[in-house]
Amino acid sequence: MNTFGPPKLVLARGEGAHVWDVDGREYVDFLGGIAVNTLGHNHPALVAAVSDQLSTLGHTSNFFTTRPAVELAERLLSICSQPDAPEGRVFFANSGSEANEAAIKLSRLTGRTKIVVMQDAFHGRTMGSLALTAKAAYREPFEPLPGDVTWIPFGDVEALRGAVDEQTAAVVIEPLQGEAGVNVAPTAYLRAAREVTSAAGALLWFDEVQSGMGRTGHWLASAPSGVQPDVVTLAKGLGGGLPIGACLAWGEAAHLFGPGNHGTTFGGNPVVCAAALAVLDTIEKESLLDHATAVGERLRAGVGADARVTDVRGEGLLVGLTLAAEKAPEVVAAAQDAGWIVNATGGDRVRMAPPLVVSFDDVDALVAAWPGILDAAGA
């Protein structure tokens, strides 16, 4: 069905941060499946984990559990919790939208309905997550949408204080707004959100679907703030290319769901959980958090050195650029012609989210090609 328009390429295979189309032409993937392919393409650890698990047990339904699911839940709570965090629990889903649907339902079980959301936010395409997604073109064809939603400017502490009251079930924040062009939430804002929600008895929910799992050089983009949220939603990079989402909750929020409140047939199946464990293991073994930090700094400095780029945002390997001219779609097309895959998130905004395994050589090659790409795009 025509939900995305004509495909730009027909890709056939990949290796690391490189892909080849069906005609044999090579591209360097600086989008990573929209921040999904954490380990790039065809990583041996991911291939082995999926193959080994599928050869023993592939699916059990939600009537049972498996060792990979239990191990992954424990691992996620360990790496995503601040040191003073209360007990946590995990619900596994199949995508970021589904993880966010779980969080919406969780917030309803507080007995409140109001959700405070940031302008320019993106939380998914299902009816519940779409109700929290800012872009009118995504929402309006499907209205009326569920929920009691209040929109406030991203990063505005006073607007936050004014919006959160005793009717608020949750405040949802992307620590890095990916679809909006990579907008970074200031640490002071995240800390203020913790203070305001705690005072009002509302849940603080960080949507780290795009920014989590090492993308920013930390397990969570919010981690350096020291803020412990009540809820975190994950997906994209967690499975390294396999479909998995997770809704993590701590303290009272971890105990809101009871039997029958929510469910999934495929969520948390052993194959995707084994894949996610392999992703986490490899990030640690290959020191990819440090690598993402270092190579991301070089990428941002390199592409931002051209005067036609007026702003560079992001952390690690989630990078947003603002162009002086409204030429982002043309830049994407010119980059593809030159053998590079990047993404436009607006008329003047370009996003890059390469695999965490992208090499310094690939980054240096893109930086060298960048002025020519802008020339070809008429930027």
Coordinates of C-alpha atoms in Angstrom, one line a residue:
M1 CA 0.0 0.0 0.0
N2 CA 1.2 3.5 -0.8
T3 CA 2.0 4.6 2.8
F4 CA 5.6 5.8 2.0
G5 CA 5.6 6.7 -1.6
P6 CA 7.9 4.9 -4.1
P7 CA 10.9 3.3 -2.5
K8 CA 14.2 5.1 -3.1
L9 CA 16.3 2.0 -3.5
V10 CA 15.9 -1.8 -3.6
L11 CA 18.6 -3.0 -1.2
A12 CA 20.0 -6.5 -1.4
R13 CA 22.7 -7.0 1.3
G14 CA 24.7 -5.2 3.9
E15 CA 28.0 -5.4 5.8
G16 CA 28.8 -3.2 8.7
A17 CA 27.8 0.4 7.8
H18 CA 27.7 -0.4 4.0
V19 CA 24.8 -1.7 1.9
W20 CA 24.4 -2.7 -1.7
D21 CA 21.4 -2.4 -4.0
V22 CA 20.1 -5.0 -6.4
D23 CA 22.2 -3.5 -9.2
G24 CA 25.4 -3.9 -7.1
R25 CA 25.9 -0.3 -6.2
E26 CA 27.4 0.4 -2.8
Y27 CA 26.2 3.0 -0.3
V28 CA 27.4 4.0 3.2
D29 CA 24.4 3.9 5.5
F30 CA 24.3 7.0 7.7
L31 CA 20.7 6.4 8.6
G32 CA 20.9 2.9 10.0
G33 CA 17.3 1.9 9.4
I34 CA 16.3 5.1 11.2
A35 CA 18.5 4.5 14.3
V36 CA 17.7 0.8 14.3
N37 CA 20.8 -1.1 13.0
T38 CA 22.9 -0.6 16.1
L39 CA 25.5 -3.1 15.0
G40 CA 25.2 -2.3 11.3
H41 CA 24.4 -5.1 8.9
N42 CA 25.2 -8.8 9.1
H43 CA 27.1 -8.5 12.4
P44 CA 28.3 -12.0 13.3
A45 CA 27.2 -11.8 17.0
L46 CA 23.6 -10.9 16.0
V47 CA 23.5 -13.5 13.3
A48 CA 24.7 -16.2 15.7
A49 CA 22.3 -15.2 18.5
V50 CA 19.3 -15.3 16.2
S51 CA 20.3 -18.5 14.5
D52 CA 21.1 -20.3 17.7
Q53 CA 17.9 -19.3 19.4
L54 CA 15.7 -20.1 16.4
S55 CA 17.3 -23.6 16.2
T56 CA 16.1 -24.3 19.8
L57 CA 12.9 -22.3 20.5
G58 CA 11.3 -19.6 18.4
H59 CA 7.9 -18.7 19.9
T60 CA 6.0 -19.7 23.0
S61 CA 3.1 -17.1 23.3
N62 CA 2.4 -15.0 26.4
F63 CA 1.3 -18.0 28.4
F64 CA 4.9 -18.9 29.1
T65 CA 8.3 -17.2 29.5
T66 CA 11.8 -18.0 28.4
R67 CA 15.3 -17.5 29.6
P68 CA 16.2 -14.8 27.0
A69 CA 13.1 -12.8 28.0
V70 CA 13.9 -12.9 31.7
E71 CA 17.6 -12.2 31.2
L72 CA 16.8 -9.2 28.9
A73 CA 14.3 -7.7 31.4
E74 CA 16.9 -8.0 34.2
R75 CA 19.6 -6.5 31.9
L76 CA 17.5 -3.6 30.8
L77 CA 16.5 -2.7 34.3
S78 CA 20.2 -2.8 35.3
I79 CA 21.5 -0.5 32.6
C80 CA 18.5 1.9 32.5
S81 CA 18.1 2.5 36.2
Q82 CA 19.8 5.2 38.3
P83 CA 21.6 3.9 41.4
D84 CA 18.7 4.9 43.8
A85 CA 15.9 3.5 41.5
P86 CA 13.1 1.5 43.1
E87 CA 12.1 -1.9 41.9
G88 CA 11.4 -2.1 38.2
R89 CA 9.4 -4.2 35.8
V90 CA 9.3 -4.6 32.0
F91 CA 6.6 -5.2 29.4
F92 CA 7.9 -6.4 26.0
A93 CA 6.2 -5.4 22.8
N94 CA 7.1 -5.4 19.1
S95 CA 7.8 -1.8 18.3
G96 CA 8.2 1.7 19.6
S97 CA 4.5 2.5 19.0
E98 CA 3.5 -0.5 20.9
A99 CA 5.8 0.3 23.8
N100 CA 4.2 3.7 23.9
E101 CA 0.7 2.3 23.8
A102 CA 1.6 0.2 26.9
A103 CA 2.8 3.4 28.6
I104 CA -0.4 5.2 27.8
K105 CA -2.5 2.4 29.2
L106 CA -0.2 2.3 32.2
S107 CA -0.8 6.0 32.8
R108 CA -4.6 5.5 32.6
L109 CA -4.4 3.1 35.5
T110 CA -3.3 5.9 37.8
G111 CA -7.0 7.0 37.7
R112 CA -6.1 10.2 35.7
T113 CA -6.4 10.9 32.0
K114 CA -4.4 14.0 31.1
I115 CA -1.1 13.6 29.4
V116 CA 1.3 16.5 28.9
V117 CA 3.2 16.3 25.6
M118 CA 5.9 18.4 23.9
Q119 CA 5.4 20.3 20.7
D120 CA 7.2 18.7 17.8
A121 CA 7.0 15.3 19.5
F122 CA 6.8 12.0 17.7
H123 CA 5.6 8.9 19.6
G124 CA 4.2 6.6 16.9
R125 CA 1.4 5.9 14.4
T126 CA -1.1 3.7 16.3
M127 CA -4.2 5.6 17.5
G128 CA -3.0 6.1 21.1
S129 CA 0.6 7.0 20.2
L130 CA -0.6 9.1 17.3
A131 CA -2.7 11.2 19.8
L132 CA 0.7 12.2 21.4
T133 CA 2.4 12.9 18.0
A134 CA 2.6 16.6 17.2
K135 CA 2.6 16.7 13.4
A136 CA -0.9 17.7 12.3
A137 CA -0.6 16.0 8.9
Y138 CA -0.1 12.6 10.7
R139 CA -3.0 13.2 13.2
E140 CA -5.8 15.1 11.4
P141 CA -6.9 12.3 8.9
F142 CA -7.6 10.1 11.9
E143 CA -9.3 12.4 14.4
P144 CA -11.0 12.2 16.8
L145 CA -8.1 10.6 18.6
P146 CA -8.2 9.2 22.1
G147 CA -6.9 10.9 25.2
D148 CA -6.8 14.2 27.0
V149 CA -3.6 15.8 25.7
T150 CA -2.0 19.1 26.5
W151 CA 0.7 20.4 24.3
I152 CA 3.6 22.6 25.6
P153 CA 6.8 24.0 24.1
F154 CA 9.7 21.7 24.3
G155 CA 12.2 22.7 27.0
D156 CA 10.1 25.5 28.5
V157 CA 10.1 24.9 32.3
E158 CA 7.5 27.6 33.1
A159 CA 5.1 26.1 30.5
L160 CA 5.7 22.7 32.1
R161 CA 4.9 24.0 35.6
G162 CA 1.7 25.7 34.3
A163 CA 0.5 22.6 32.5
V164 CA 1.0 19.9 35.2
D165 CA -1.8 19.6 37.8
E166 CA -3.6 17.1 39.9
Q167 CA -5.4 15.8 36.8
T168 CA -2.1 14.9 35.0
A169 CA -1.5 11.2 34.5
A170 CA 1.9 11.6 32.8
V171 CA 4.4 14.0 31.2
V172 CA 6.1 12.4 28.2
I173 CA 9.4 13.8 26.9
E174 CA 11.8 12.6 24.3
P175 CA 15.3 13.5 25.7
L176 CA 16.3 13.9 22.0
Q177 CA 13.4 14.7 19.6
G178 CA 14.5 12.6 16.6
E179 CA 11.8 13.1 14.1
A180 CA 11.8 16.9 14.8
G181 CA 15.3 17.1 13.6
V182 CA 17.3 16.1 16.7
N183 CA 16.4 18.6 19.4
V184 CA 18.2 18.1 22.7
A185 CA 16.3 18.5 26.0
P186 CA 18.5 20.5 28.5
T187 CA 19.5 18.7 31.6
A188 CA 17.9 21.4 33.7
Y189 CA 14.6 20.7 31.9
L190 CA 14.6 17.0 32.6
R191 CA 15.4 17.7 36.3
A192 CA 12.6 20.2 36.5
A193 CA 10.2 17.7 34.9
R194 CA 11.1 15.2 37.7
E195 CA 10.5 17.8 40.3
V196 CA 7.1 19.0 38.8
T197 CA 5.7 15.5 38.2
S198 CA 6.7 14.2 41.6
A199 CA 5.0 17.2 43.3
A200 CA 1.8 16.6 41.3
G201 CA 1.8 12.8 41.7
A202 CA 2.1 12.3 37.9
L203 CA 4.3 9.8 36.0
L204 CA 7.4 11.1 34.3
W205 CA 7.8 9.1 31.1
F206 CA 10.9 9.3 28.8
D207 CA 10.4 8.1 25.3
E208 CA 13.9 6.8 24.4
V209 CA 12.7 4.7 21.4
Q210 CA 15.1 6.5 19.1
S211 CA 17.6 7.9 21.5
G212 CA 18.2 4.9 23.7
M213 CA 20.5 1.8 23.6
G214 CA 23.8 3.6 23.1
R215 CA 22.7 5.9 20.3
T216 CA 24.0 9.0 22.2
G217 CA 27.1 7.4 23.8
H218 CA 25.0 6.4 26.9
W219 CA 22.5 3.6 27.4
L220 CA 19.9 6.3 27.6
A221 CA 20.1 9.9 26.4
S222 CA 18.6 11.0 29.7
A223 CA 21.2 9.1 31.8
P224 CA 23.7 12.0 32.2
S225 CA 21.0 14.1 33.8
G226 CA 20.8 11.7 36.8
V227 CA 17.0 11.8 36.5
Q228 CA 15.1 8.5 37.3
P229 CA 11.8 8.5 35.4
D230 CA 8.8 6.4 36.3
V231 CA 8.6 5.0 32.8
V232 CA 11.0 4.6 29.8
T233 CA 10.0 3.2 26.4
L234 CA 12.5 1.6 24.1
A235 CA 12.6 0.0 20.7
K236 CA 14.5 0.7 17.4
G237 CA 18.2 0.0 18.3
L238 CA 17.4 -2.5 21.0
G239 CA 16.9 -5.4 18.6
G240 CA 19.6 -4.3 16.1
G241 CA 17.2 -4.8 13.3
L242 CA 14.7 -7.3 14.7
P243 CA 11.3 -5.9 15.9
I244 CA 11.2 -5.4 19.7
G245 CA 9.8 -2.7 22.0
A246 CA 9.9 -2.4 25.8
C247 CA 8.1 -0.4 28.4
L248 CA 10.1 -0.2 31.6
A249 CA 8.5 1.1 34.8
W250 CA 9.8 1.7 38.4
G251 CA 8.2 2.0 41.8
E252 CA 4.4 2.3 41.9
A253 CA 4.2 2.5 38.1
A254 CA 5.8 -1.0 37.9
H255 CA 2.8 -2.5 39.7
L256 CA -0.1 -0.8 37.9
F257 CA -0.7 -3.5 35.3
G258 CA -2.5 -6.6 36.5
P259 CA -3.6 -9.8 34.6
G260 CA -5.8 -8.9 31.7
N261 CA -4.8 -5.2 31.6
H262 CA -2.6 -5.6 28.5
G263 CA -1.1 -8.3 26.3
T264 CA 0.8 -9.3 23.2
T265 CA 1.2 -12.5 21.2
F266 CA 4.7 -11.9 19.8
G267 CA 6.1 -9.5 22.3
G268 CA 9.2 -10.8 24.2
N269 CA 9.6 -13.9 22.0
P270 CA 12.9 -15.6 22.6
V271 CA 14.4 -14.8 19.2
V272 CA 14.1 -11.1 19.5
C273 CA 15.2 -11.2 23.1
A274 CA 18.3 -13.2 22.2
A275 CA 19.0 -10.6 19.5
A276 CA 18.6 -7.7 22.0
L277 CA 21.0 -9.5 24.4
A278 CA 23.5 -9.9 21.6
V279 CA 23.2 -6.2 20.9
L280 CA 23.8 -5.2 24.5
D281 CA 26.7 -7.7 24.9
T282 CA 28.4 -6.4 21.7
I283 CA 28.0 -2.7 22.7
E284 CA 29.9 -3.5 25.9
K285 CA 32.5 -5.9 24.4
E286 CA 33.3 -3.5 21.5
S287 CA 33.2 -0.3 23.7
L288 CA 30.6 1.1 21.3
L289 CA 29.4 3.7 23.8
D290 CA 32.8 5.4 23.8
H291 CA 33.1 4.9 20.1
A292 CA 29.7 6.5 19.4
T293 CA 30.8 9.5 21.5
A294 CA 34.1 9.9 19.7
V295 CA 33.1 9.3 16.1
G296 CA 29.9 11.4 16.7
E297 CA 32.0 14.3 17.7
R298 CA 34.1 14.0 14.6
L299 CA 30.9 13.7 12.4
R300 CA 29.2 16.8 13.9
A301 CA 32.4 18.9 13.7
G302 CA 33.1 17.8 10.1
V303 CA 29.7 18.4 8.6
G304 CA 29.1 21.5 10.7
A305 CA 32.3 23.2 9.3
D306 CA 30.6 24.1 6.1
A307 CA 29.0 27.6 6.3
R308 CA 25.9 26.3 4.6
V309 CA 25.1 24.4 7.8
T310 CA 23.8 26.9 10.3
D311 CA 23.3 24.6 13.3
V312 CA 24.4 21.1 14.4
R313 CA 22.6 19.3 17.2
G314 CA 22.7 15.9 18.9
E315 CA 24.8 13.6 21.0
G316 CA 26.8 10.6 19.9
L317 CA 25.5 9.2 16.6
L318 CA 22.1 10.9 16.5
V319 CA 22.9 14.1 14.6
G320 CA 20.7 16.9 13.3
L321 CA 21.7 19.6 10.9
T322 CA 20.0 22.9 9.9
L323 CA 20.8 24.2 6.5
A324 CA 20.8 27.8 5.5
A325 CA 18.5 27.0 2.6
E326 CA 15.3 24.9 2.4
K327 CA 17.1 22.2 0.5
A328 CA 17.1 19.1 2.8
P329 CA 15.2 16.8 0.4
E330 CA 17.6 17.8 -2.4
V331 CA 20.6 17.1 -0.1
V332 CA 19.2 13.6 0.6
A333 CA 18.9 12.9 -3.1
A334 CA 22.3 14.3 -3.9
A335 CA 23.9 12.3 -1.1
Q336 CA 22.2 9.1 -2.4
D337 CA 23.6 9.8 -5.9
A338 CA 27.0 10.1 -4.3
G339 CA 26.7 6.9 -2.4
W340 CA 25.5 8.1 1.0
I341 CA 22.2 7.4 2.8
V342 CA 20.9 10.3 5.0
N343 CA 17.5 11.6 5.9
A344 CA 15.5 14.8 5.8
T345 CA 13.2 15.6 8.7
G346 CA 12.0 19.0 7.4
G347 CA 12.7 21.5 4.6
D348 CA 16.0 22.6 6.1
R349 CA 16.8 19.7 8.5
V350 CA 18.9 16.7 7.8
R351 CA 19.3 13.7 10.2
M352 CA 22.1 11.2 10.5
A353 CA 22.0 8.1 12.6
P354 CA 24.6 5.7 11.4
P355 CA 25.3 2.3 13.0
L356 CA 27.3 2.5 16.2
V357 CA 30.0 0.5 14.4
V358 CA 30.5 3.2 11.7
S359 CA 34.2 3.8 11.3
F360 CA 36.2 7.0 11.5
D361 CA 37.2 6.3 7.9
D362 CA 33.6 6.4 6.8
V363 CA 32.9 9.5 8.8
D364 CA 36.0 11.2 7.3
A365 CA 34.9 10.2 3.8
L366 CA 31.5 11.7 4.3
V367 CA 32.9 14.9 5.6
A368 CA 35.2 15.1 2.5
A369 CA 32.2 14.5 0.2
W370 CA 29.9 16.8 2.1
P371 CA 30.7 20.1 0.3
G372 CA 30.2 18.4 -3.1
I373 CA 26.8 17.0 -1.9
L374 CA 25.7 20.5 -0.9
D375 CA 26.9 21.9 -4.2
A376 CA 25.0 19.2 -6.1
A377 CA 21.8 20.0 -4.1
G378 CA 22.1 23.7 -4.8
A379 CA 22.3 24.3 -1.1

